[in-house]
């Protein structure tokens, strides 16, 4: 079901002839509460169980399918003037994702969620997407970005970053062997490192621009 819904959303976004806003609203509005319920039930979960120890397990596969759906929902919110709750929940309840990233789930899931967070901080509103600029002053994107920024800065201020592995194997396109001439020792996944850095910098930038008190900025 998740894969089917993800495919429908992606194909709708690709079809230039479709009135995207109308189609997406008709598709997602009846599922709004259901999808938020899925988000709560799936991500507010004990991920340190044996079901997630393998990147090839059914539980891991289902979670990856759900990440793909979240990515499609994020892409689709640009088409609606007022995004639905299911398109906002990733921002408003990002703490679930942050907790999952620091859990013992397979590295592939951590990486997919980190790259999804990167897409969140680079997301444009409907008006900005049309103009090509980025203002972030449009509601509810401003509210959503503030919620995401607060949550990210809160965990980073603790020990969250120290719990994020930079799996060197992922630096070599899935291979466990280093590229010829490379030293495998100390290697890290540069894609994840850049994405994490960008998420943190964007969270700081948005928080500073939206903080009234000088003490809060410091």
PDB file of C-alpha atoms in Angstrom, residues 1-14 68-69 72:
ATOM      1  CA  UNK A   1       0.000   0.000   0.000  1.00  0.00           C
ATOM      2  CA  UNK A   2       2.820   2.394   0.880  1.00  0.00           C
ATOM      3  CA  UNK A   3       4.621   1.684  -2.396  1.00  0.00           C
ATOM      4  CA  UNK A   4       1.419   2.151  -4.407  1.00  0.00           C
ATOM      5  CA  UNK A   5       0.645   5.500  -2.780  1.00  0.00           C
ATOM      6  CA  UNK A   6       4.236   6.666  -3.237  1.00  0.00           C
ATOM      7  CA  UNK A   7       4.145   5.759  -6.932  1.00  0.00           C
ATOM      8  CA  UNK A   8       0.830   7.577  -7.480  1.00  0.00           C
ATOM      9  CA  UNK A   9       2.184  10.757  -5.843  1.00  0.00           C
ATOM     10  CA  UNK A  10       5.410  10.651  -7.880  1.00  0.00           C
ATOM     11  CA  UNK A  11       3.605  10.017 -11.165  1.00  0.00           C
ATOM     12  CA  UNK A  12       1.164  12.855 -10.405  1.00  0.00           C
ATOM     13  CA  UNK A  13       4.046  15.251  -9.821  1.00  0.00           C
ATOM     14  CA  UNK A  14       5.680  14.210 -13.110  1.00  0.00           C
ATOM     15  CA  UNK A  68      10.155   6.862   0.254  1.00  0.00           C
ATOM     16  CA  UNK A  69       6.554   7.872   0.989  1.00  0.00           C
ATOM     17  CA  UNK A  72       7.110  11.951  -1.922  1.00  0.00           C
TER      18      UNK A  72
END
